[in-house]
């Protein structure tokens, strides 16, 4: 199956800081999504981004499909951004998830 | 809309017992999925149903069976629970189309097998 590596595994931020999360994958894909899992366990889709760049408020994402990586940018972080960020990649229905980046934002 | 709902929220089983996890979605999505989440391993696909009437194995199907009861409902059955099946189980749905196949997740079921 497709291998997915996320980095860094853990990130501690002061409120207001910016950060970049990375997702590397081992094969060509037509489906790439970023998710946020909040401290209560709920998984929320942030982006569907198999290629290109998208922005949603303080979050943005870029996928360079030819080089097999995606980046998630968090700007002006807030305590509500805490949780685990997952990258999921694959083709059509089968997505492989990375192990996630745990983000802690301190007030 | 309630989105994706799962029952129960929590369950404790003894080794060898059976149970069915229920999932329903009210978004008229064609595709539904069952994932399990173990600490430090992300989520792994157990089974999926691309459309009503079809089911296919995912990455870790051993020890599980599924039923796509109708377009709304997709259940996951453990016939003989084992401690290795202790996990958090998530149901998801999507409506694959030309522009996106965004996954929508339910709240999860935390299962402990003793």
CSV table of C-alpha atoms in Angstrom, one decimal, chain B residues 10-86:
chain,number,residue,atom,x,y,z
B,10,UNK,CA,-18.8,2.9,24.3
B,11,UNK,CA,-18.7,-0.9,24.7
B,12,UNK,CA,-16.9,-3.5,26.8
B,13,UNK,CA,-16.8,-7.1,25.6
B,14,UNK,CA,-15.3,-10.3,26.9
B,15,UNK,CA,-13.1,-12.3,24.6
B,16,UNK,CA,-15.3,-14.5,22.3
B,17,UNK,CA,-18.4,-12.3,22.6
B,18,UNK,CA,-20.0,-10.9,19.5
B,19,UNK,CA,-21.5,-7.5,18.7
B,20,UNK,CA,-22.6,-5.2,15.9
B,21,UNK,CA,-21.6,-1.6,15.5
B,22,UNK,CA,-24.2,0.5,13.8
B,23,UNK,CA,-23.7,3.5,11.5
B,24,UNK,CA,-26.2,5.7,9.7
B,25,UNK,CA,-25.8,8.8,7.5
B,26,UNK,CA,-28.5,11.2,6.4
B,27,UNK,CA,-26.5,13.0,3.7
B,28,UNK,CA,-27.6,10.7,0.8
B,29,UNK,CA,-24.0,9.6,0.3
B,30,UNK,CA,-23.3,6.6,-1.9
B,31,UNK,CA,-20.1,5.4,-0.2
B,32,UNK,CA,-19.5,4.3,3.4
B,33,UNK,CA,-16.5,3.2,5.3
B,34,UNK,CA,-15.3,1.6,8.6
B,35,UNK,CA,-12.0,2.6,10.1
B,36,UNK,CA,-10.2,1.7,13.3
B,37,UNK,CA,-7.9,4.0,15.2
B,38,UNK,CA,-5.1,2.6,17.4
B,39,UNK,CA,-2.7,4.8,19.3
B,40,UNK,CA,0.2,6.1,17.2
B,41,UNK,CA,-1.0,4.4,14.0
B,42,UNK,CA,-3.5,6.8,12.4
B,43,UNK,CA,-6.6,5.2,11.0
B,44,UNK,CA,-6.8,2.0,9.1
B,45,UNK,CA,-9.6,1.0,6.6
B,46,UNK,CA,-11.4,-2.2,7.6
B,47,UNK,CA,-14.2,-2.4,5.0
B,48,UNK,CA,-15.9,0.0,2.6
B,49,UNK,CA,-19.0,0.1,0.5
B,50,UNK,CA,-18.6,2.1,-2.7
B,51,UNK,CA,-22.4,2.0,-3.3
B,52,UNK,CA,-25.5,0.3,-2.0
B,53,UNK,CA,-25.2,-3.5,-2.6
B,54,UNK,CA,-21.4,-3.7,-2.7
B,55,UNK,CA,-18.8,-4.2,0.0
B,56,UNK,CA,-15.0,-4.6,-0.3
B,57,UNK,CA,-12.1,-5.4,2.1
B,58,UNK,CA,-9.8,-2.7,3.2
B,59,UNK,CA,-6.4,-2.9,4.8
B,60,UNK,CA,-7.4,-4.9,8.0
B,61,UNK,CA,-10.6,-6.9,7.4
B,62,UNK,CA,-9.7,-10.1,9.3
B,63,UNK,CA,-12.1,-10.7,12.2
B,64,UNK,CA,-14.9,-8.4,10.9
B,65,UNK,CA,-17.9,-8.6,8.7
B,66,UNK,CA,-20.0,-5.8,7.3
B,67,UNK,CA,-23.5,-5.3,5.9
B,68,UNK,CA,-24.7,-2.4,3.8
B,69,UNK,CA,-28.3,-2.6,4.9
B,70,UNK,CA,-29.5,0.2,2.6
B,71,UNK,CA,-28.2,3.5,1.3
B,72,UNK,CA,-28.2,5.0,4.8
B,73,UNK,CA,-26.9,2.2,7.0
B,74,UNK,CA,-23.6,0.3,7.2
B,75,UNK,CA,-23.0,-2.1,10.1
B,76,UNK,CA,-19.8,-3.7,11.3
B,77,UNK,CA,-19.9,-7.1,13.1
B,78,UNK,CA,-17.3,-8.7,15.3
B,79,UNK,CA,-18.3,-12.4,15.5
B,80,UNK,CA,-15.8,-13.5,18.2
B,81,UNK,CA,-14.1,-10.5,19.8
B,82,UNK,CA,-10.4,-10.6,20.6
B,83,UNK,CA,-8.3,-8.2,22.8
B,84,UNK,CA,-6.5,-7.1,19.6
B,85,UNK,CA,-9.7,-5.6,18.4
B,86,UNK,CA,-9.7,-3.1,21.3
